[in-house]
């Protein structure tokens, strides 16, 4: 782990609190390659005491404490720690352990994260209980990591508050979904996995690969994962925190991680990777355009690299907001009427980072008085598959939804979210709500009952459900300003599918939705592929078309829009609700 801020004196005292490497511990480790790996296996297997799964909570009292960053004794969580800034939250040892209630958000609790997923070894002991590769981490981020292998993320589907990411791999040789920790902990992860495939090399042939483990004792890892971890091991050397944790782990279970004690063992066993140390050039010509109340569009000129740019990280006001592989992006989830400064950093497949691009500034729009954001959620973007119950999180139309204790395989009119002993909740939605409509159905066994509907944390009504598909509308909610939606299943064991959720605005849009030309119409709505088609008996007479957002700001003016065709190109305009105005007509449309 690099760039750790710590007091030298304190670190020495802390490290020496625990046992050091016993004299002669590695005296029989004299070979190279597979031979050395097997010699280390015998050393770290001898004396290893299985302290049980519950024993991990006890171990964390000495192994996973922060005396290196904030120096406050809180849990040192590699999925939330910010080495060079204030942490987004902190966990108190024992007090903030995840229990039966689970977690819905980052910062709720910490749990036991198996860096090598326990599903790969069928939750068997002693692997399930081995402190050397099981870290205390945030429950929410641990759930998002799931059982994905580790690699470099291109397009991120989830980014934690410290910048750890889930998304499509751009690591050479693998194109599936991966989890990427921040740079400061990549070497830590690599050395924990090297420990695992050495300690349990004789059992690897009976484990599931998980797209990371090999099926034989040597090399013990799939080629792509091995190459990625070798690069991380080289780029992020052993730190005082790792040394202290290794010593504390030895005191706890009487064996050590040899790749922390002697990092040279990695090269002696697996060889030295060909390291790409050349960073990409900086992206140029960054522009920030098309602001809405909660999003801003960015455009830039591509960076160049000797092996190719893998991903662009986008920063807003100094914080990582998202990562993309294209040279355009819409940064959403922003605060209305707020100035943002953006810059972009390019990364290659080895994790080399470019200098920052130029800075582009833009201000989001104010929330219009007396208008609102109407919306729908059809659950087509729910991640994952299968019949298991877990926390599911996805984003649609700039709204992030979280369903706890939920499965994703059931349908009503299409893909639906099914909650058991959990709830469905949204992030903040702008503009007020007048009414809400939702379709429900009780799945499997159970009795008819009701979901509780909360707006801004206040119960405002109930939604009935039964074995029959039921659509319910609750009117006269009349709540202005920003709001959140939460549907709670209070009946333990009932499994309720939810689909076709929609809500109406409180008030009208800034421009009346009228049409004096009875033949005038638009399609499709919502707009797909950036093309809006218009039908009218008088198209040839329309000399000008204007597009406004819901605040009344003019976004685009088109002269003689239908001279050559009946479509309007909306390329470059962000997702949201807009008004198309001509000399006789005004109509609302949505860009999806």
Coordinates of C-alpha atoms in Angstrom, one line a residue:
X1 CA 0.0 0.0 0.0
X2 CA 1.5 3.3 -1.1
X3 CA 1.4 6.8 0.2
X4 CA 0.5 5.9 3.8
X5 CA 0.5 8.8 6.2
X6 CA 1.9 7.7 9.5
X7 CA 4.1 8.6 12.4
X8 CA 7.4 6.8 12.1
X9 CA 7.8 6.3 15.9
X10 CA 4.2 5.2 16.3
X11 CA 4.5 2.7 13.4
X12 CA 7.7 1.1 14.9
X13 CA 6.0 0.8 18.3
X14 CA 2.8 -0.7 16.8
X15 CA 4.7 -3.2 14.5
X16 CA 6.9 -4.4 17.3
X17 CA 3.8 -5.0 19.5
X18 CA 3.4 -8.3 17.7
X19 CA 5.6 -11.2 17.0
X20 CA 8.4 -10.9 14.4
X21 CA 9.5 -13.5 11.9
X22 CA 10.8 -16.5 14.0
X23 CA 14.4 -17.3 13.4
X24 CA 14.8 -19.9 10.7
X25 CA 11.1 -19.8 9.7
X26 CA 12.0 -19.7 6.0
X27 CA 15.3 -21.7 6.2
X28 CA 13.9 -24.5 4.0
X29 CA 12.7 -22.1 1.3
X30 CA 15.7 -22.5 -1.1
X31 CA 14.2 -23.3 -4.5
X32 CA 12.6 -21.4 -7.3
X33 CA 9.4 -21.7 -9.3
X34 CA 7.0 -24.5 -8.4
X35 CA 9.6 -26.0 -6.0
X36 CA 9.8 -22.8 -3.9
X37 CA 6.0 -22.5 -3.9
X38 CA 5.7 -26.0 -2.5
X39 CA 8.4 -25.4 0.1
X40 CA 6.5 -22.3 1.3
X41 CA 3.3 -24.3 1.3
X42 CA 4.9 -26.7 3.8
X43 CA 6.2 -23.9 6.0
X44 CA 3.0 -21.9 6.2
X45 CA 0.8 -25.0 6.6
X46 CA 2.8 -26.2 9.6
X47 CA 1.6 -24.6 12.8
X48 CA -1.5 -23.0 11.2
X49 CA -4.3 -23.0 13.8
X50 CA -7.9 -22.8 12.5
X51 CA -9.5 -20.3 14.9
X52 CA -13.0 -20.7 13.4
X53 CA -15.2 -18.3 11.5
X54 CA -16.3 -16.4 14.6
X55 CA -12.7 -16.0 15.6
X56 CA -12.2 -13.5 12.7
X57 CA -14.1 -10.8 14.7
X58 CA -11.6 -11.3 17.5
X59 CA -8.7 -11.2 15.1
X60 CA -9.8 -7.8 13.7
X61 CA -9.2 -6.2 17.1
X62 CA -5.5 -6.4 16.3
X63 CA -5.2 -7.1 12.6
X64 CA -7.4 -4.5 11.0
X65 CA -7.0 -1.3 13.0
X66 CA -6.2 2.1 11.6
X67 CA -3.0 3.3 13.1
X68 CA -1.6 4.4 9.8
X69 CA -4.0 6.9 8.3
X70 CA -6.4 8.7 10.7
X71 CA -4.6 6.9 13.5
X72 CA -7.8 6.6 15.4
X73 CA -8.0 2.8 16.0
X74 CA -11.1 2.5 13.8
X75 CA -11.4 -0.4 11.3
X76 CA -8.9 -0.1 8.5
X77 CA -11.2 -0.9 5.6
X78 CA -9.5 -1.1 2.2
X79 CA -12.9 -0.6 0.5
X80 CA -13.6 2.8 2.3
X81 CA -10.2 4.1 3.3
X82 CA -9.0 7.3 1.6
X83 CA -5.3 7.5 2.0
X84 CA -4.9 11.2 1.1
X85 CA -8.3 12.6 2.3
X86 CA -10.8 12.2 5.1
X87 CA -12.7 8.9 5.1
X88 CA -16.3 9.0 4.1
X89 CA -17.1 7.1 7.3
X90 CA -15.4 5.1 10.0
X91 CA -16.3 1.8 11.8
X92 CA -15.7 1.3 15.5
X93 CA -14.3 -2.2 16.3
X94 CA -17.0 -4.7 17.4
X95 CA -19.7 -2.0 17.6
X96 CA -20.3 -1.7 13.9
X97 CA -20.2 -5.4 12.9
X98 CA -22.8 -6.5 10.4
X99 CA -25.5 -8.5 12.0
X100 CA -28.8 -10.2 11.0
X101 CA -30.2 -6.8 9.8
X102 CA -27.7 -6.6 7.0
X103 CA -26.9 -3.3 5.2
X104 CA -28.4 -1.1 2.6
X105 CA -25.9 1.7 2.3
X106 CA -22.2 2.3 2.6
X107 CA -21.2 3.0 6.2
X108 CA -23.9 0.8 7.8
X109 CA -21.6 -1.9 9.1
X110 CA -18.4 -3.9 8.4
X111 CA -18.2 -7.7 7.7
X112 CA -15.8 -10.4 6.8
X113 CA -14.7 -10.1 3.1
X114 CA -13.1 -13.1 1.6
X115 CA -10.6 -11.8 -1.0
X116 CA -10.8 -15.2 -2.6
X117 CA -14.6 -15.8 -2.5
X118 CA -15.6 -18.6 -0.2
X119 CA -18.1 -19.9 -2.8
X120 CA -15.0 -21.1 -4.8
X121 CA -14.1 -23.6 -2.0
X122 CA -17.6 -24.4 -0.9
X123 CA -17.2 -22.5 2.4
X124 CA -15.0 -25.2 3.7
X125 CA -12.5 -24.8 6.6
X126 CA -9.8 -23.8 7.2
X127 CA -10.1 -21.6 4.1
X128 CA -13.3 -20.0 5.3
X129 CA -11.6 -18.8 8.5
X130 CA -8.1 -17.9 7.4
X131 CA -7.3 -14.3 8.6
X132 CA -4.5 -13.8 6.0
X133 CA -7.0 -13.2 3.1
X134 CA -10.2 -12.2 4.9
X135 CA -10.4 -8.5 5.5
X136 CA -12.8 -6.4 7.6
X137 CA -14.7 -4.3 4.9
X138 CA -17.8 -2.3 4.4
X139 CA -20.8 -4.6 4.0
X140 CA -22.4 -2.7 1.1
X141 CA -19.2 -2.6 -1.0
X142 CA -18.5 -6.3 -0.1
X143 CA -21.9 -7.1 -1.5
X144 CA -21.2 -5.2 -4.7
X145 CA -17.9 -6.9 -5.1
X146 CA -19.8 -10.2 -4.9
X147 CA -17.5 -13.0 -6.1
X148 CA -16.0 -11.2 -9.1
X149 CA -12.2 -11.6 -9.7
X150 CA -9.9 -8.6 -9.4
X151 CA -8.9 -6.5 -12.4
X152 CA -8.9 -3.1 -14.1
X153 CA -12.4 -1.7 -14.6
X154 CA -13.4 0.0 -17.9
X155 CA -17.0 1.1 -17.6
X156 CA -18.0 1.1 -13.9
X157 CA -21.4 -0.1 -12.9
X158 CA -20.7 0.7 -9.2
X159 CA -18.1 3.0 -7.6
X160 CA -17.7 3.1 -3.8
X161 CA -17.1 6.3 -1.9
X162 CA -13.3 5.7 -1.8
X163 CA -13.2 4.9 -5.6
X164 CA -13.3 1.1 -5.6
X165 CA -15.1 -0.1 -8.7
X166 CA -17.2 -2.9 -10.2
X167 CA -17.5 -3.1 -14.0
X168 CA -16.3 -4.5 -17.3
X169 CA -12.7 -5.6 -17.3
X170 CA -10.1 -4.0 -19.4
X171 CA -7.3 -6.3 -18.0
X172 CA -5.6 -8.0 -20.8
X173 CA -7.0 -11.5 -21.4
X174 CA -10.3 -11.1 -19.6
X175 CA -13.5 -9.2 -20.6
X176 CA -15.9 -10.2 -17.8
X177 CA -16.9 -8.3 -14.7
X178 CA -14.2 -7.5 -12.2
X179 CA -13.6 -5.6 -9.0
X180 CA -10.9 -2.9 -8.8
X181 CA -9.7 -1.6 -5.5
X182 CA -8.0 1.8 -5.3
X183 CA -4.3 1.9 -6.2
X184 CA -3.2 2.1 -2.5
X185 CA -4.4 -1.4 -1.8
X186 CA -3.8 -3.3 -5.1
X187 CA -0.5 -4.8 -3.9
X188 CA -2.2 -5.8 -0.7
X189 CA -4.8 -7.7 -2.6
X190 CA -2.2 -9.4 -4.9
X191 CA -0.2 -10.7 -1.9
X192 CA -3.3 -12.0 -0.1
X193 CA -4.2 -14.0 -3.3
X194 CA -0.6 -15.2 -3.7
X195 CA -0.8 -16.5 -0.1
X196 CA -4.0 -18.3 -0.8
X197 CA -2.8 -20.2 -3.8
X198 CA 0.4 -21.1 -2.0
X199 CA -1.2 -22.2 1.4
X200 CA -3.9 -24.2 -0.4
X201 CA -2.0 -25.3 -3.5
X202 CA -2.7 -29.1 -2.9
X203 CA -6.4 -28.4 -2.9
X204 CA -6.8 -26.0 -5.8
X205 CA -7.8 -28.8 -8.2
X206 CA -11.0 -29.3 -6.2
X207 CA -11.9 -25.6 -6.1
X208 CA -14.0 -23.6 -8.5
X209 CA -11.9 -21.2 -10.6
X210 CA -14.1 -18.1 -10.3
X211 CA -12.2 -16.9 -13.4
X212 CA -9.2 -16.3 -11.2
X213 CA -7.9 -19.6 -9.7
X214 CA -6.0 -22.2 -11.6
X215 CA -6.8 -25.9 -11.5
X216 CA -3.3 -27.1 -10.5
X217 CA -0.8 -26.3 -7.8
X218 CA 1.4 -24.3 -10.2
X219 CA 1.0 -21.6 -11.2
X220 CA -2.2 -21.7 -9.2
X221 CA -3.9 -18.8 -11.0
X222 CA -5.3 -18.2 -14.4
X223 CA -2.8 -16.5 -16.7
X224 CA -4.7 -13.2 -17.0
X225 CA -5.2 -12.9 -13.3
X226 CA -1.6 -13.8 -12.5
X227 CA -0.3 -11.2 -14.9
X228 CA -2.6 -8.5 -13.4
X229 CA -1.6 -9.4 -9.8
X230 CA 2.1 -9.5 -10.6
X231 CA 1.8 -5.9 -12.0
X232 CA -0.1 -4.8 -8.9
X233 CA 2.5 -6.4 -6.6
X234 CA 5.3 -4.6 -8.4
X235 CA 3.5 -1.2 -8.5
X236 CA 2.4 -1.2 -4.9
X237 CA 5.1 -2.5 -2.6
X238 CA 4.7 -3.9 0.9
X239 CA 3.8 -1.2 3.5
X240 CA 4.2 -0.9 7.3
X241 CA 0.5 -1.6 7.6
X242 CA 0.8 -5.0 5.8
X243 CA 3.9 -5.9 8.0
X244 CA 1.9 -5.1 11.1
X245 CA -1.1 -7.1 10.0
X246 CA 1.1 -10.1 9.1
X247 CA 2.7 -10.0 12.5
X248 CA -0.7 -9.8 14.2
X249 CA -2.1 -12.6 12.0
X250 CA 0.8 -14.8 13.0
X251 CA 0.1 -14.2 16.7
X252 CA -3.6 -15.1 16.0
X253 CA -3.2 -18.3 13.9
X254 CA 0.5 -19.1 14.0
X255 CA 1.4 -18.8 10.3
X256 CA 2.6 -16.0 8.1
X257 CA 2.2 -14.6 4.6
X258 CA 5.6 -15.1 3.0
X259 CA 5.1 -12.6 0.3
X260 CA 4.9 -9.8 2.8
X261 CA 7.9 -11.1 4.7
X262 CA 9.9 -11.5 1.5
X263 CA 8.4 -9.9 -1.6
X264 CA 11.2 -11.3 -3.7
X265 CA 9.5 -14.8 -3.4
X266 CA 6.9 -13.6 -5.9
X267 CA 9.5 -13.1 -8.7
X268 CA 11.3 -16.3 -7.7
X269 CA 8.1 -18.3 -8.1
X270 CA 6.2 -16.7 -11.0
X271 CA 8.8 -14.6 -12.7
X272 CA 9.1 -10.9 -13.2
X273 CA 6.3 -9.3 -15.3
X274 CA 7.0 -7.1 -18.2
X275 CA 6.0 -3.8 -16.7
X276 CA 4.5 -1.0 -18.8
X277 CA 5.6 2.2 -17.0
X278 CA 4.6 4.6 -19.8
X279 CA 1.5 6.6 -18.9
X280 CA -1.0 7.8 -21.5
X281 CA -0.9 11.5 -22.6
X282 CA -3.4 13.8 -21.0
X283 CA -6.8 14.1 -22.6
X284 CA -7.3 17.5 -24.2
X285 CA -10.0 20.0 -25.2
X286 CA -12.4 19.0 -22.4
X287 CA -15.7 20.8 -22.7
X288 CA -18.7 20.8 -20.2
X289 CA -22.0 21.5 -21.9
X290 CA -25.8 20.9 -21.7
X291 CA -26.4 21.3 -18.0
X292 CA -29.7 20.1 -16.5
X293 CA -30.8 20.4 -12.9
X294 CA -28.7 17.2 -12.0
X295 CA -26.4 16.4 -14.9
X296 CA -23.7 17.9 -17.2
X297 CA -22.4 16.5 -20.5
X298 CA -18.6 16.2 -21.1
X299 CA -16.7 15.9 -24.4
X300 CA -12.9 15.6 -24.9
X301 CA -10.2 14.6 -27.3
X302 CA -8.7 11.1 -26.7
X303 CA -5.4 10.5 -25.0
X304 CA -2.7 8.3 -26.6
X305 CA -0.7 5.4 -25.1
X306 CA 1.9 2.9 -26.2
X307 CA -0.4 0.0 -25.4
X308 CA -3.8 1.8 -25.6
X309 CA -6.0 3.8 -23.3
X310 CA -8.3 1.5 -21.3
X311 CA -10.5 3.9 -19.4
X312 CA -11.1 7.6 -18.5
X313 CA -11.7 8.6 -14.9
X314 CA -13.9 11.7 -14.6
X315 CA -13.5 14.0 -11.5
X316 CA -15.9 16.6 -10.4
X317 CA -14.7 19.1 -7.8
X318 CA -11.8 16.8 -7.1
X319 CA -13.8 13.6 -6.5
X320 CA -14.0 10.6 -8.8
X321 CA -17.5 10.6 -10.3
X322 CA -17.5 7.9 -12.9
X323 CA -15.3 6.0 -15.4
X324 CA -15.9 5.5 -19.1
X325 CA -14.2 4.0 -22.2
X326 CA -15.6 6.6 -24.6
X327 CA -14.6 10.2 -25.0
X328 CA -18.0 11.6 -24.0
X329 CA -19.9 11.2 -20.8
X330 CA -23.0 12.5 -18.9
X331 CA -22.2 13.1 -15.3
X332 CA -25.4 12.7 -13.3
X333 CA -26.4 12.8 -9.7
X334 CA -25.3 16.4 -9.3
X335 CA -26.8 19.1 -7.1
X336 CA -29.0 21.8 -8.7
X337 CA -27.6 25.3 -9.0
X338 CA -24.1 24.2 -8.2
X339 CA -20.8 25.1 -10.0
X340 CA -18.7 22.1 -10.9
X341 CA -15.1 21.9 -12.1
X342 CA -14.2 18.8 -14.1
X343 CA -11.0 17.1 -15.3
X344 CA -10.3 13.7 -16.9
X345 CA -7.5 11.3 -16.3
X346 CA -6.7 8.5 -18.8
X347 CA -5.5 5.1 -17.7
X348 CA -4.0 2.2 -19.6
X349 CA -4.4 -1.5 -18.9
X350 CA -1.4 -1.5 -16.5
X351 CA -3.0 1.2 -14.4
X352 CA -0.7 4.0 -15.5
X353 CA -2.4 7.4 -15.1
X354 CA -2.0 10.3 -17.4
X355 CA -1.7 13.9 -16.3
X356 CA -5.0 15.7 -15.7
X357 CA -6.8 17.2 -18.7
X358 CA -7.6 20.8 -18.8
X359 CA -10.3 21.9 -16.4
X360 CA -13.9 22.6 -17.6
X361 CA -16.4 24.3 -15.5
X362 CA -20.2 24.4 -15.7
X363 CA -23.2 25.1 -13.4
X364 CA -26.2 22.9 -13.0
X365 CA -29.6 24.5 -13.5
X366 CA -31.9 25.6 -10.7
X367 CA -35.0 23.6 -9.9
X368 CA -37.9 25.5 -11.5
X369 CA -40.6 26.8 -9.2
X370 CA -43.9 25.1 -9.8
X371 CA -42.6 22.4 -12.0
X372 CA -41.5 18.8 -11.4
X373 CA -39.8 15.7 -12.8
X374 CA -42.3 13.0 -13.7
X375 CA -40.8 9.5 -14.0
X376 CA -41.1 5.8 -14.4
X377 CA -39.2 2.8 -13.4
X378 CA -39.7 -0.5 -15.2
X379 CA -36.9 -2.5 -13.5
X380 CA -35.2 -3.5 -16.8
X381 CA -31.8 -2.3 -15.5
X382 CA -31.8 -4.6 -12.4
X383 CA -28.3 -6.2 -12.2
X384 CA -27.6 -9.9 -11.6
X385 CA -29.5 -13.1 -12.2
X386 CA -30.5 -16.2 -10.5
X387 CA -32.9 -17.0 -7.6
X388 CA -30.8 -15.9 -4.6
X389 CA -31.9 -13.0 -2.4
X390 CA -29.4 -10.1 -2.1
X391 CA -29.1 -6.3 -2.1
X392 CA -29.6 -5.1 -5.7
X393 CA -28.6 -1.6 -6.8
X394 CA -29.1 0.0 -10.2
X395 CA -29.5 3.5 -11.8
X396 CA -32.1 4.6 -14.4
X397 CA -33.0 8.1 -15.5
X398 CA -30.5 9.6 -13.0
X399 CA -32.2 7.8 -10.1
X400 CA -30.4 5.1 -8.1
X401 CA -32.6 2.3 -6.7
X402 CA -31.7 -0.1 -4.0
X403 CA -33.7 -3.3 -3.2
X404 CA -32.7 -5.3 -0.1
X405 CA -33.3 -9.0 0.3
X406 CA -34.4 -9.1 -3.3
X407 CA -34.3 -11.5 -6.3
X408 CA -34.5 -10.6 -9.9
X409 CA -35.8 -13.6 -11.8
X410 CA -39.6 -13.0 -11.5
X411 CA -41.7 -11.0 -14.0
X412 CA -45.1 -9.2 -14.2
X413 CA -45.3 -7.2 -17.4
X414 CA -41.6 -7.6 -17.8
X415 CA -38.6 -7.9 -15.5
X416 CA -39.7 -7.2 -11.9
X417 CA -37.9 -6.8 -8.6
X418 CA -39.1 -9.3 -5.9
X419 CA -38.5 -8.3 -2.2
X420 CA -38.8 -10.7 0.7
X421 CA -37.9 -9.3 4.1
X422 CA -36.7 -6.0 2.6
X423 CA -37.6 -2.8 0.8
X424 CA -37.2 -0.8 -2.4
X425 CA -35.9 2.7 -2.1
X426 CA -34.8 5.6 -4.3
X427 CA -32.2 8.3 -4.1
X428 CA -33.5 11.9 -4.2
X429 CA -35.9 12.8 -7.0
X430 CA -36.4 16.4 -8.0
X431 CA -39.5 18.5 -8.3
X432 CA -42.3 17.1 -6.1
X433 CA -44.8 14.2 -6.4
X434 CA -48.6 14.4 -6.8
X435 CA -49.5 10.7 -7.3
X436 CA -47.8 7.3 -7.5
X437 CA -48.8 4.1 -9.4
X438 CA -47.3 0.7 -9.0
X439 CA -48.1 -2.9 -10.0
X440 CA -47.6 -5.8 -7.5
X441 CA -48.1 -9.5 -7.2
X442 CA -47.5 -12.0 -4.4
X443 CA -45.2 -14.8 -5.6
X444 CA -45.0 -18.4 -4.3
X445 CA -46.8 -19.0 -1.0
X446 CA -48.0 -16.5 1.6
X447 CA -51.1 -14.3 2.3
X448 CA -52.4 -11.1 0.8
X449 CA -51.3 -8.0 2.5
X450 CA -49.9 -4.5 1.9
X451 CA -46.6 -2.7 1.2
X452 CA -46.0 0.5 3.2
X453 CA -45.3 3.5 1.0
X454 CA -43.0 6.1 2.5
X455 CA -42.2 9.5 0.9
X456 CA -39.3 11.3 2.5
X457 CA -39.3 8.7 5.3
X458 CA -43.0 9.4 6.2
X459 CA -45.7 6.7 5.7
X460 CA -48.2 8.1 3.3
X461 CA -50.3 5.0 2.4
X462 CA -50.3 1.3 1.6
X463 CA -50.1 -0.7 -1.6
X464 CA -52.1 -3.9 -1.6
X465 CA -50.7 -7.1 -3.1
X466 CA -52.1 -10.6 -3.7
X467 CA -51.6 -13.6 -6.0
X468 CA -53.5 -11.6 -8.6
X469 CA -51.6 -8.9 -10.5
X470 CA -52.8 -5.6 -9.0
X471 CA -52.1 -2.0 -10.1
X472 CA -52.6 0.7 -7.4
X473 CA -52.6 4.5 -7.6
X474 CA -52.2 6.7 -4.5
X475 CA -53.4 10.2 -5.3
X476 CA -53.1 13.6 -3.6
X477 CA -49.7 13.1 -2.2
X478 CA -48.9 16.7 -3.1
X479 CA -45.4 16.8 -1.7
X480 CA -43.2 19.6 -3.1
X481 CA -39.4 19.8 -3.5
X482 CA -37.0 16.9 -3.6
X483 CA -38.4 13.5 -2.4
X484 CA -37.5 9.9 -2.0
X485 CA -39.7 6.8 -2.5
X486 CA -39.6 3.7 -0.3
X487 CA -41.7 0.6 -0.5
X488 CA -41.4 -1.7 2.5
X489 CA -42.6 -5.3 2.9
X490 CA -43.6 -5.6 6.6
X491 CA -44.7 -9.3 6.4
X492 CA -41.8 -11.7 7.0
X493 CA -41.6 -14.4 4.3
X494 CA -44.0 -12.9 1.8
X495 CA -42.2 -12.5 -1.6
X496 CA -43.7 -9.6 -3.4
X497 CA -42.9 -8.7 -7.0
X498 CA -43.0 -5.0 -8.0
X499 CA -43.2 -3.6 -11.5
X500 CA -44.2 -0.5 -13.5
X501 CA -43.6 2.1 -10.9
X502 CA -44.5 5.7 -12.0
X503 CA -45.3 9.0 -10.5
X504 CA -46.8 12.3 -11.6
X505 CA -45.5 15.8 -11.2
X506 CA -46.7 18.3 -8.7
X507 CA -47.7 21.2 -10.8
X508 CA -47.1 21.7 -14.5
X509 CA -44.0 22.0 -16.7
X510 CA -42.8 25.5 -17.4
X511 CA -44.4 25.4 -20.8
X512 CA -47.9 24.1 -21.3
X513 CA -48.2 20.9 -23.2
X514 CA -50.6 22.0 -26.0
X515 CA -51.1 21.6 -29.7
X516 CA -53.2 23.8 -31.8
X517 CA -52.4 21.7 -34.9
X518 CA -54.5 18.6 -34.3
X519 CA -52.4 16.6 -36.7
X520 CA -49.2 17.4 -34.8
X521 CA -47.4 14.6 -33.0
X522 CA -44.0 13.2 -32.0
X523 CA -42.6 9.7 -31.7
X524 CA -41.0 7.7 -30.1
X525 CA -41.4 9.1 -26.6
X526 CA -39.2 8.5 -24.7
X527 CA -36.7 9.3 -27.5
X528 CA -34.3 6.5 -28.5
X529 CA -31.1 6.8 -30.5
X530 CA -31.1 10.6 -30.3
X531 CA -33.8 10.9 -33.0
X532 CA -37.2 12.6 -32.5
X533 CA -39.7 12.2 -35.3
X534 CA -42.5 14.7 -35.9
X535 CA -45.7 14.2 -37.8
X536 CA -48.0 17.0 -39.0
X537 CA -49.9 18.1 -42.1
X538 CA -48.0 21.4 -41.9
X539 CA -44.4 20.3 -41.6
X540 CA -43.3 22.3 -44.6
X541 CA -44.6 25.5 -43.0
X542 CA -42.5 25.2 -39.8
X543 CA -39.6 27.6 -40.2
X544 CA -38.1 27.2 -36.7
X545 CA -38.2 24.7 -33.9
X546 CA -36.9 25.3 -30.3
X547 CA -36.0 22.9 -27.6
X548 CA -36.3 24.0 -23.9
X549 CA -35.6 22.2 -20.7
X550 CA -38.2 22.2 -17.9
X551 CA -36.6 25.3 -16.3
X552 CA -37.4 27.3 -19.4
X553 CA -33.8 27.5 -20.7
X554 CA -33.4 27.4 -24.4
X555 CA -31.2 24.4 -25.3
X556 CA -31.3 24.4 -29.1
X557 CA -32.8 26.4 -32.0
X558 CA -33.2 24.7 -35.4
X559 CA -34.0 26.7 -38.5
X560 CA -36.1 25.0 -41.2
X561 CA -36.0 21.8 -39.2
X562 CA -38.0 19.7 -41.6
X563 CA -36.6 20.8 -44.9
X564 CA -35.1 17.4 -45.7
X565 CA -36.8 15.0 -43.3
X566 CA -39.3 14.7 -40.5
X567 CA -36.8 14.1 -37.7
X568 CA -34.7 16.2 -35.3
X569 CA -31.3 15.1 -34.3
X570 CA -30.8 15.4 -30.5
X571 CA -27.2 14.2 -30.3
X572 CA -25.4 15.8 -27.4
X573 CA -28.4 16.6 -25.3
X574 CA -28.5 14.9 -22.0
X575 CA -31.2 12.6 -20.7
X576 CA -34.1 14.4 -19.2
X577 CA -37.5 16.1 -19.9
X578 CA -37.7 18.7 -22.6
X579 CA -40.2 20.9 -24.5
X580 CA -40.4 21.1 -28.3
X581 CA -41.9 24.4 -29.5
X582 CA -42.9 25.5 -32.9
X583 CA -45.0 28.5 -33.9
X584 CA -48.2 26.7 -33.3
X585 CA -47.4 23.8 -31.0
X586 CA -45.7 22.9 -27.8
X587 CA -45.2 19.3 -26.7
X588 CA -43.2 17.6 -23.9
X589 CA -40.8 14.7 -24.6
X590 CA -38.3 12.6 -22.7
X591 CA -34.8 11.6 -23.8
X592 CA -34.0 8.2 -22.3

